[in-house]
Amino acid sequence: MMSQSQLLQKLASRLPLGVCVVDEHYQIIYWNEFFTDRLPTAKSDTQENNLLTLFPEAAKFLQKKINSVFVLNNASFSYWEHRPHVFDFSSSRPITGEETAMYQNIEFFPLDIEDHQVKTVCLIVQDVTELASYYQAQKCLSEQLEQEHTALSLLNKKLEAAQNQLLQSEKMVAIGQLAAGVAHEINNPIGFVNSNLQSLQDYNNKLLKLLNFYQKLTHKIGSVPYFTLEQDMLKRYQFEFICSDLPDLIRESIEGLDRVAVIVKSLKSFSHVDSSEWQYANVIEGIENTLKIAANQIKYKAVVLRNFQDNLPELYCQPMQLNQVFLNLLVNAAQAIEERGEISIDVSASDAEFIIVIRDTGSGIAASDLRKIFEPFYTTKLVGTGTGLGLSLSYSIVQKHKGEIKVSSVLGEGTAFTVILPILSPEDVA
C-alpha cells in the first residue's frame, strides 16, 4: 500500500494542471507530467533543467513574474486574455477534434519561505483553451451581430433618406402640376388683357390725333370766347400732361404684361408635367427659366454673370429634374451671399459631356462640412430655414443622369458647384 507521501506525489504528477517549482536561479526543482509530456521532442531528452533556458521565447516574461514573487513575497498572475500562450503547449482538450495551441492562466506564488525570504516559487498552469474558445466564439458572434446591427441601421437610414427624397420628388411633381395649372389659368386673362391694351393703344393714338385736329380747327376759326373756354378746360383737366403721359402708361402696361407672359411661360416650361420623362432639351433654356423662377431670391442679393458656350447641343435628360438641381444650387448661392455679390454660371460642352459651374461670392463652406453637404438632412442653415434635402436630392438626380457633382469652397471667398453630365443617348438609359 502506498504511503501518504507517495500518494500525494502521484496525485501531483497526474493533476490536469501544470505544476512547476523553481529556485531563485530559475532551476527546476520539481515539475509534473503536465510539463514533461508537453516538452518538444528535442527538449525532452535534454538534461537542461533551467526554466528560462528551456523556454527562451517566454524567458523575459517568466523572469519578470518570478522575480516579482521573490522580491514582493506576493502571488502574481497571468491571464490568457492578456498573454494567451506563455508556454508553447498544445491543448489537452481538443476543440472540434483538432489540437490547438493552449490558452493558459498561470499563477506564480511563493512556496518555501524562510525568515521571510522566498526560497522557491511555484507555477500553476491551467489549460483554459475550451473557455477561451467559447469566449472568443461569443465575442466573434457579438462583433458579427454588432456589424449586422450597424449595417441594418445604415440601411434604415438609407431607406429613410430614399423615402424622404421620394416624398420630396412627389412634392415637386405636385407643385409642378399646380404651377402648370396656375400658369395656364393666368395665361388666359393675360392674353385678352394684352389684346385689349393693344387695341386701347391704337384707339388712344386715333383720339389724340382727332383732338389735335380739333385744336388746330379751333385756332383757325379764331373764336375768342370759344378759344378762351378751350384753354380753361385744357388747363383744368391737365390735358397737356394727359396727352404726354397716356401713351407712356399704355406702353408700360403692355411691357409689364409681356414680362408677366415671359414669367408664366418660364413657369410652364420649368414645371412642365411631362418633363420628368427622358427627352432632348436645351440646357440653357432650362437655366434661364430657372433664373426667372428664382429671380425674387436672387435679384436683391447678386448680379448674375453668364458665360455660355455657343452652339451647345441639346442634352438627352429629364429637364424638370435638372431644373430642380439648378434651382437648388442657385438658391443656395443666393442665400450664401450676406449682402451683395455675384453668381456666375458657366456652361460648356465637349463631345462627351456637359459641364455646368455655378459659382458664388458668398461666405463659403468650412472644410469639415464639405464632405457632409450631400448627406440627407445635413444643413448649415439656421433651424427652420432648410431641410437638408436640396443638395442630397440634387446629388441623386445627377447620379440618375450618370453624372457627378463636385464642390470646392474657401471660407469668406465663395463656393463653386460643378455639375458634369455625360451626353447620353436613349439607348444609354433604356
PDB file of N, CA, C and O in Angstrom, residues 377-428:
ATOM      1  N   PHE A 377     -30.522  65.473 -44.892  1.00  0.00           N
ATOM      2  CA  PHE A 377     -30.850  66.200 -43.662  1.00  0.00           C
ATOM      3  C   PHE A 377     -29.685  67.007 -43.109  1.00  0.00           C
ATOM      4  O   PHE A 377     -29.831  67.635 -42.066  1.00  0.00           O
ATOM      5  N   TYR A 378     -28.541  67.001 -43.784  1.00  0.00           N
ATOM      6  CA  TYR A 378     -27.431  67.810 -43.289  1.00  0.00           C
ATOM      7  C   TYR A 378     -27.557  69.221 -43.845  1.00  0.00           C
ATOM      8  O   TYR A 378     -27.710  69.421 -45.047  1.00  0.00           O
ATOM      9  N   THR A 379     -27.533  70.215 -42.963  1.00  0.00           N
ATOM     10  CA  THR A 379     -27.635  71.601 -43.402  1.00  0.00           C
ATOM     11  C   THR A 379     -26.851  72.493 -42.465  1.00  0.00           C
ATOM     12  O   THR A 379     -26.745  72.207 -41.260  1.00  0.00           O
ATOM     13  N   THR A 380     -26.281  73.559 -42.999  1.00  0.00           N
ATOM     14  CA  THR A 380     -25.580  74.552 -42.191  1.00  0.00           C
ATOM     15  C   THR A 380     -26.458  75.775 -41.965  1.00  0.00           C
ATOM     16  O   THR A 380     -26.025  76.743 -41.348  1.00  0.00           O
ATOM     17  N   LYS A 381     -27.685  75.720 -42.484  1.00  0.00           N
ATOM     18  CA  LYS A 381     -28.592  76.854 -42.328  1.00  0.00           C
ATOM     19  C   LYS A 381     -29.219  76.832 -40.945  1.00  0.00           C
ATOM     20  O   LYS A 381     -29.207  75.818 -40.243  1.00  0.00           O
ATOM     21  N   LEU A 382     -29.810  77.958 -40.549  1.00  0.00           N
ATOM     22  CA  LEU A 382     -30.475  78.062 -39.271  1.00  0.00           C
ATOM     23  C   LEU A 382     -31.687  77.139 -39.238  1.00  0.00           C
ATOM     24  O   LEU A 382     -32.263  76.803 -40.268  1.00  0.00           O
ATOM     25  N   VAL A 383     -32.051  76.725 -38.021  1.00  0.00           N
ATOM     26  CA  VAL A 383     -33.208  75.850 -37.857  1.00  0.00           C
ATOM     27  C   VAL A 383     -34.445  76.515 -38.452  1.00  0.00           C
ATOM     28  O   VAL A 383     -34.737  77.676 -38.190  1.00  0.00           O
ATOM     29  N   GLY A 384     -35.167  75.758 -39.258  1.00  0.00           N
ATOM     30  CA  GLY A 384     -36.387  76.282 -39.874  1.00  0.00           C
ATOM     31  C   GLY A 384     -36.182  76.906 -41.228  1.00  0.00           C
ATOM     32  O   GLY A 384     -37.140  77.260 -41.908  1.00  0.00           O
ATOM     33  N   THR A 385     -34.912  77.033 -41.662  1.00  0.00           N
ATOM     34  CA  THR A 385     -34.652  77.675 -42.962  1.00  0.00           C
ATOM     35  C   THR A 385     -34.173  76.682 -44.013  1.00  0.00           C
ATOM     36  O   THR A 385     -33.968  77.061 -45.154  1.00  0.00           O
ATOM     37  N   GLY A 386     -33.981  75.426 -43.634  1.00  0.00           N
ATOM     38  CA  GLY A 386     -33.523  74.440 -44.614  1.00  0.00           C
ATOM     39  C   GLY A 386     -33.828  73.035 -44.145  1.00  0.00           C
ATOM     40  O   GLY A 386     -33.754  72.738 -42.947  1.00  0.00           O
ATOM     41  N   THR A 387     -34.178  72.161 -45.093  1.00  0.00           N
ATOM     42  CA  THR A 387     -34.492  70.771 -44.749  1.00  0.00           C
ATOM     43  C   THR A 387     -33.277  69.872 -44.822  1.00  0.00           C
ATOM     44  O   THR A 387     -33.283  68.767 -44.287  1.00  0.00           O
ATOM     45  N   GLY A 388     -32.226  70.305 -45.518  1.00  0.00           N
ATOM     46  CA  GLY A 388     -31.061  69.443 -45.702  1.00  0.00           C
ATOM     47  C   GLY A 388     -31.255  68.407 -46.786  1.00  0.00           C
ATOM     48  O   GLY A 388     -30.473  67.472 -46.902  1.00  0.00           O
ATOM     49  N   LEU A 389     -32.314  68.567 -47.606  1.00  0.00           N
ATOM     50  CA  LEU A 389     -32.578  67.593 -48.669  1.00  0.00           C
ATOM     51  C   LEU A 389     -32.237  68.116 -50.053  1.00  0.00           C
ATOM     52  O   LEU A 389     -32.158  67.343 -51.006  1.00  0.00           O
ATOM     53  N   GLY A 390     -32.058  69.432 -50.197  1.00  0.00           N
ATOM     54  CA  GLY A 390     -31.844  70.025 -51.524  1.00  0.00           C
ATOM     55  C   GLY A 390     -30.639  69.458 -52.240  1.00  0.00           C
ATOM     56  O   GLY A 390     -30.744  68.960 -53.372  1.00  0.00           O
ATOM     57  N   LEU A 391     -29.482  69.486 -51.576  1.00  0.00           N
ATOM     58  CA  LEU A 391     -28.252  69.001 -52.222  1.00  0.00           C
ATOM     59  C   LEU A 391     -28.254  67.479 -52.329  1.00  0.00           C
ATOM     60  O   LEU A 391     -27.714  66.921 -53.286  1.00  0.00           O
ATOM     61  N   SER A 392     -28.850  66.809 -51.347  1.00  0.00           N
ATOM     62  CA  SER A 392     -28.948  65.353 -51.418  1.00  0.00           C
ATOM     63  C   SER A 392     -29.798  64.939 -52.612  1.00  0.00           C
ATOM     64  O   SER A 392     -29.443  64.023 -53.363  1.00  0.00           O
ATOM     65  N   LEU A 393     -30.920  65.634 -52.811  1.00  0.00           N
ATOM     66  CA  LEU A 393     -31.782  65.345 -53.954  1.00  0.00           C
ATOM     67  C   LEU A 393     -31.068  65.667 -55.261  1.00  0.00           C
ATOM     68  O   LEU A 393     -31.142  64.906 -56.229  1.00  0.00           O
ATOM     69  N   SER A 394     -30.334  66.785 -55.280  1.00  0.00           N
ATOM     70  CA  SER A 394     -29.579  67.161 -56.481  1.00  0.00           C
ATOM     71  C   SER A 394     -28.536  66.103 -56.813  1.00  0.00           C
ATOM     72  O   SER A 394     -28.351  65.744 -57.986  1.00  0.00           O
ATOM     73  N   TYR A 395     -27.859  65.603 -55.777  1.00  0.00           N
ATOM     74  CA  TYR A 395     -26.843  64.558 -55.977  1.00  0.00           C
ATOM     75  C   TYR A 395     -27.474  63.318 -56.603  1.00  0.00           C
ATOM     76  O   TYR A 395     -26.916  62.726 -57.532  1.00  0.00           O
ATOM     77  N   SER A 396     -28.656  62.929 -56.101  1.00  0.00           N
ATOM     78  CA  SER A 396     -29.344  61.747 -56.630  1.00  0.00           C
ATOM     79  C   SER A 396     -29.762  61.954 -58.086  1.00  0.00           C
ATOM     80  O   SER A 396     -29.643  61.039 -58.909  1.00  0.00           O
ATOM     81  N   ILE A 397     -30.248  63.167 -58.398  1.00  0.00           N
ATOM     82  CA  ILE A 397     -30.686  63.452 -59.773  1.00  0.00           C
ATOM     83  C   ILE A 397     -29.499  63.376 -60.731  1.00  0.00           C
ATOM     84  O   ILE A 397     -29.587  62.796 -61.810  1.00  0.00           O
ATOM     85  N   VAL A 398     -28.372  63.972 -60.321  1.00  0.00           N
ATOM     86  CA  VAL A 398     -27.175  63.951 -61.172  1.00  0.00           C
ATOM     87  C   VAL A 398     -26.682  62.512 -61.347  1.00  0.00           C
ATOM     88  O   VAL A 398     -26.274  62.108 -62.442  1.00  0.00           O
ATOM     89  N   GLN A 399     -26.719  61.723 -60.270  1.00  0.00           N
ATOM     90  CA  GLN A 399     -26.328  60.314 -60.381  1.00  0.00           C
ATOM     91  C   GLN A 399     -27.245  59.562 -61.335  1.00  0.00           C
ATOM     92  O   GLN A 399     -26.802  58.698 -62.085  1.00  0.00           O
ATOM     93  N   LYS A 400     -28.554  59.880 -61.291  1.00  0.00           N
ATOM     94  CA  LYS A 400     -29.514  59.242 -62.181  1.00  0.00           C
ATOM     95  C   LYS A 400     -29.172  59.542 -63.639  1.00  0.00           C
ATOM     96  O   LYS A 400     -29.428  58.743 -64.534  1.00  0.00           O
ATOM     97  N   HIS A 401     -28.549  60.711 -63.867  1.00  0.00           N
ATOM     98  CA  HIS A 401     -28.105  61.088 -65.213  1.00  0.00           C
ATOM     99  C   HIS A 401     -26.691  60.578 -65.507  1.00  0.00           C
ATOM    100  O   HIS A 401     -26.065  61.012 -66.481  1.00  0.00           O
ATOM    101  N   LYS A 402     -26.195  59.696 -64.609  1.00  0.00           N
ATOM    102  CA  LYS A 402     -24.863  59.078 -64.752  1.00  0.00           C
ATOM    103  C   LYS A 402     -23.746  60.123 -64.755  1.00  0.00           C
ATOM    104  O   LYS A 402     -22.703  59.955 -65.382  1.00  0.00           O
ATOM    105  N   GLY A 403     -24.010  61.215 -64.042  1.00  0.00           N
ATOM    106  CA  GLY A 403     -23.022  62.287 -63.949  1.00  0.00           C
ATOM    107  C   GLY A 403     -22.456  62.381 -62.547  1.00  0.00           C
ATOM    108  O   GLY A 403     -22.610  61.481 -61.720  1.00  0.00           O
ATOM    109  N   GLU A 404     -21.791  63.478 -62.279  1.00  0.00           N
ATOM    110  CA  GLU A 404     -21.238  63.717 -60.947  1.00  0.00           C
ATOM    111  C   GLU A 404     -21.335  65.199 -60.611  1.00  0.00           C
ATOM    112  O   GLU A 404     -21.393  66.055 -61.506  1.00  0.00           O
ATOM    113  N   ILE A 405     -21.376  65.491 -59.319  1.00  0.00           N
ATOM    114  CA  ILE A 405     -21.438  66.860 -58.851  1.00  0.00           C
ATOM    115  C   ILE A 405     -20.317  67.063 -57.846  1.00  0.00           C
ATOM    116  O   ILE A 405     -20.142  66.260 -56.927  1.00  0.00           O
ATOM    117  N   LYS A 406     -19.530  68.104 -58.069  1.00  0.00           N
ATOM    118  CA  LYS A 406     -18.378  68.382 -57.212  1.00  0.00           C
ATOM    119  C   LYS A 406     -18.540  69.758 -56.576  1.00  0.00           C
ATOM    120  O   LYS A 406     -19.262  70.611 -57.085  1.00  0.00           O
ATOM    121  N   VAL A 407     -17.842  69.950 -55.461  1.00  0.00           N
ATOM    122  CA  VAL A 407     -17.910  71.240 -54.782  1.00  0.00           C
ATOM    123  C   VAL A 407     -16.516  71.633 -54.303  1.00  0.00           C
ATOM    124  O   VAL A 407     -15.729  70.793 -53.876  1.00  0.00           O
ATOM    125  N   SER A 408     -16.220  72.901 -54.433  1.00  0.00           N
ATOM    126  CA  SER A 408     -14.987  73.464 -53.865  1.00  0.00           C
ATOM    127  C   SER A 408     -15.362  74.785 -53.216  1.00  0.00           C
ATOM    128  O   SER A 408     -16.255  75.491 -53.693  1.00  0.00           O
ATOM    129  N   SER A 409     -14.694  75.097 -52.111  1.00  0.00           N
ATOM    130  CA  SER A 409     -15.092  76.294 -51.377  1.00  0.00           C
ATOM    131  C   SER A 409     -13.936  76.824 -50.550  1.00  0.00           C
ATOM    132  O   SER A 409     -13.077  76.058 -50.097  1.00  0.00           O
ATOM    133  N   VAL A 410     -13.939  78.131 -50.363  1.00  0.00           N
ATOM    134  CA  VAL A 410     -12.978  78.800 -49.485  1.00  0.00           C
ATOM    135  C   VAL A 410     -13.775  79.713 -48.571  1.00  0.00           C
ATOM    136  O   VAL A 410     -14.566  80.543 -49.045  1.00  0.00           O
ATOM    137  N   LEU A 411     -13.594  79.559 -47.270  1.00  0.00           N
ATOM    138  CA  LEU A 411     -14.339  80.381 -46.323  1.00  0.00           C
ATOM    139  C   LEU A 411     -14.081  81.861 -46.576  1.00  0.00           C
ATOM    140  O   LEU A 411     -12.934  82.295 -46.716  1.00  0.00           O
ATOM    141  N   GLY A 412     -15.154  82.612 -46.648  1.00  0.00           N
ATOM    142  CA  GLY A 412     -15.040  84.048 -46.853  1.00  0.00           C
ATOM    143  C   GLY A 412     -14.880  84.470 -48.295  1.00  0.00           C
ATOM    144  O   GLY A 412     -14.906  85.661 -48.598  1.00  0.00           O
ATOM    145  N   GLU A 413     -14.693  83.513 -49.220  1.00  0.00           N
ATOM    146  CA  GLU A 413     -14.485  83.859 -50.624  1.00  0.00           C
ATOM    147  C   GLU A 413     -15.586  83.332 -51.538  1.00  0.00           C
ATOM    148  O   GLU A 413     -15.904  83.954 -52.544  1.00  0.00           O
ATOM    149  N   GLY A 414     -16.174  82.196 -51.196  1.00  0.00           N
ATOM    150  CA  GLY A 414     -17.254  81.692 -52.036  1.00  0.00           C
ATOM    151  C   GLY A 414     -17.166  80.200 -52.288  1.00  0.00           C
ATOM    152  O   GLY A 414     -16.252  79.512 -51.814  1.00  0.00           O
ATOM    153  N   THR A 415     -18.142  79.715 -53.047  1.00  0.00           N
ATOM    154  CA  THR A 415     -18.283  78.281 -53.314  1.00  0.00           C
ATOM    155  C   THR A 415     -18.569  78.067 -54.797  1.00  0.00           C
ATOM    156  O   THR A 415     -19.228  78.896 -55.430  1.00  0.00           O
ATOM    157  N   ALA A 416     -18.080  76.953 -55.331  1.00  0.00           N
ATOM    158  CA  ALA A 416     -18.351  76.595 -56.726  1.00  0.00           C
ATOM    159  C   ALA A 416     -18.841  75.155 -56.781  1.00  0.00           C
ATOM    160  O   ALA A 416     -18.195  74.254 -56.247  1.00  0.00           O
ATOM    161  N   PHE A 417     -20.008  74.965 -57.399  1.00  0.00           N
ATOM    162  CA  PHE A 417     -20.529  73.630 -57.656  1.00  0.00           C
ATOM    163  C   PHE A 417     -20.353  73.328 -59.144  1.00  0.00           C
ATOM    164  O   PHE A 417     -20.732  74.145 -59.990  1.00  0.00           O
ATOM    165  N   THR A 418     -19.791  72.176 -59.430  1.00  0.00           N
ATOM    166  CA  THR A 418     -19.575  71.743 -60.814  1.00  0.00           C
ATOM    167  C   THR A 418     -20.417  70.504 -61.083  1.00  0.00           C
ATOM    168  O   THR A 418     -20.260  69.487 -60.414  1.00  0.00           O
ATOM    169  N   VAL A 419     -21.332  70.643 -62.046  1.00  0.00           N
ATOM    170  CA  VAL A 419     -22.180  69.512 -62.442  1.00  0.00           C
ATOM    171  C   VAL A 419     -21.681  68.999 -63.789  1.00  0.00           C
ATOM    172  O   VAL A 419     -21.636  69.746 -64.768  1.00  0.00           O
ATOM    173  N   ILE A 420     -21.289  67.738 -63.821  1.00  0.00           N
ATOM    174  CA  ILE A 420     -20.782  67.113 -65.048  1.00  0.00           C
ATOM    175  C   ILE A 420     -21.805  66.079 -65.508  1.00  0.00           C
ATOM    176  O   ILE A 420     -22.107  65.128 -64.793  1.00  0.00           O
ATOM    177  N   LEU A 421     -22.346  66.304 -66.715  1.00  0.00           N
ATOM    178  CA  LEU A 421     -23.387  65.422 -67.242  1.00  0.00           C
ATOM    179  C   LEU A 421     -22.917  64.798 -68.544  1.00  0.00           C
ATOM    180  O   LEU A 421     -22.608  65.518 -69.501  1.00  0.00           O
ATOM    181  N   PRO A 422     -22.827  63.478 -68.579  1.00  0.00           N
ATOM    182  CA  PRO A 422     -22.409  62.845 -69.833  1.00  0.00           C
ATOM    183  C   PRO A 422     -23.489  63.004 -70.902  1.00  0.00           C
ATOM    184  O   PRO A 422     -24.682  63.081 -70.594  1.00  0.00           O
ATOM    185  N   ILE A 423     -23.061  63.084 -72.143  1.00  0.00           N
ATOM    186  CA  ILE A 423     -24.002  63.173 -73.265  1.00  0.00           C
ATOM    187  C   ILE A 423     -24.498  61.755 -73.569  1.00  0.00           C
ATOM    188  O   ILE A 423     -23.749  60.921 -74.081  1.00  0.00           O
ATOM    189  N   LEU A 424     -25.762  61.499 -73.185  1.00  0.00           N
ATOM    190  CA  LEU A 424     -26.319  60.168 -73.288  1.00  0.00           C
ATOM    191  C   LEU A 424     -27.217  60.052 -74.507  1.00  0.00           C
ATOM    192  O   LEU A 424     -27.654  61.060 -75.094  1.00  0.00           O
ATOM    193  N   SER A 425     -27.490  58.839 -74.881  1.00  0.00           N
ATOM    194  CA  SER A 425     -28.457  58.545 -75.932  1.00  0.00           C
ATOM    195  C   SER A 425     -29.623  57.779 -75.305  1.00  0.00           C
ATOM    196  O   SER A 425     -29.496  57.262 -74.178  1.00  0.00           O
ATOM    197  N   PRO A 426     -30.773  57.696 -75.971  1.00  0.00           N
ATOM    198  CA  PRO A 426     -31.894  56.921 -75.392  1.00  0.00           C
ATOM    199  C   PRO A 426     -31.508  55.496 -75.041  1.00  0.00           C
ATOM    200  O   PRO A 426     -32.026  54.937 -74.070  1.00  0.00           O
ATOM    201  N   GLU A 427     -30.573  54.902 -75.808  1.00  0.00           N
ATOM    202  CA  GLU A 427     -30.162  53.524 -75.523  1.00  0.00           C
ATOM    203  C   GLU A 427     -29.418  53.422 -74.187  1.00  0.00           C
ATOM    204  O   GLU A 427     -29.426  52.378 -73.519  1.00  0.00           O
ATOM    205  N   ASP A 428     -28.748  54.528 -73.794  1.00  0.00           N
ATOM    206  CA  ASP A 428     -27.954  54.510 -72.566  1.00  0.00           C
ATOM    207  C   ASP A 428     -28.815  54.450 -71.302  1.00  0.00           C
ATOM    208  O   ASP A 428     -28.348  54.040 -70.232  1.00  0.00           O
TER     209      ASP A 428
END
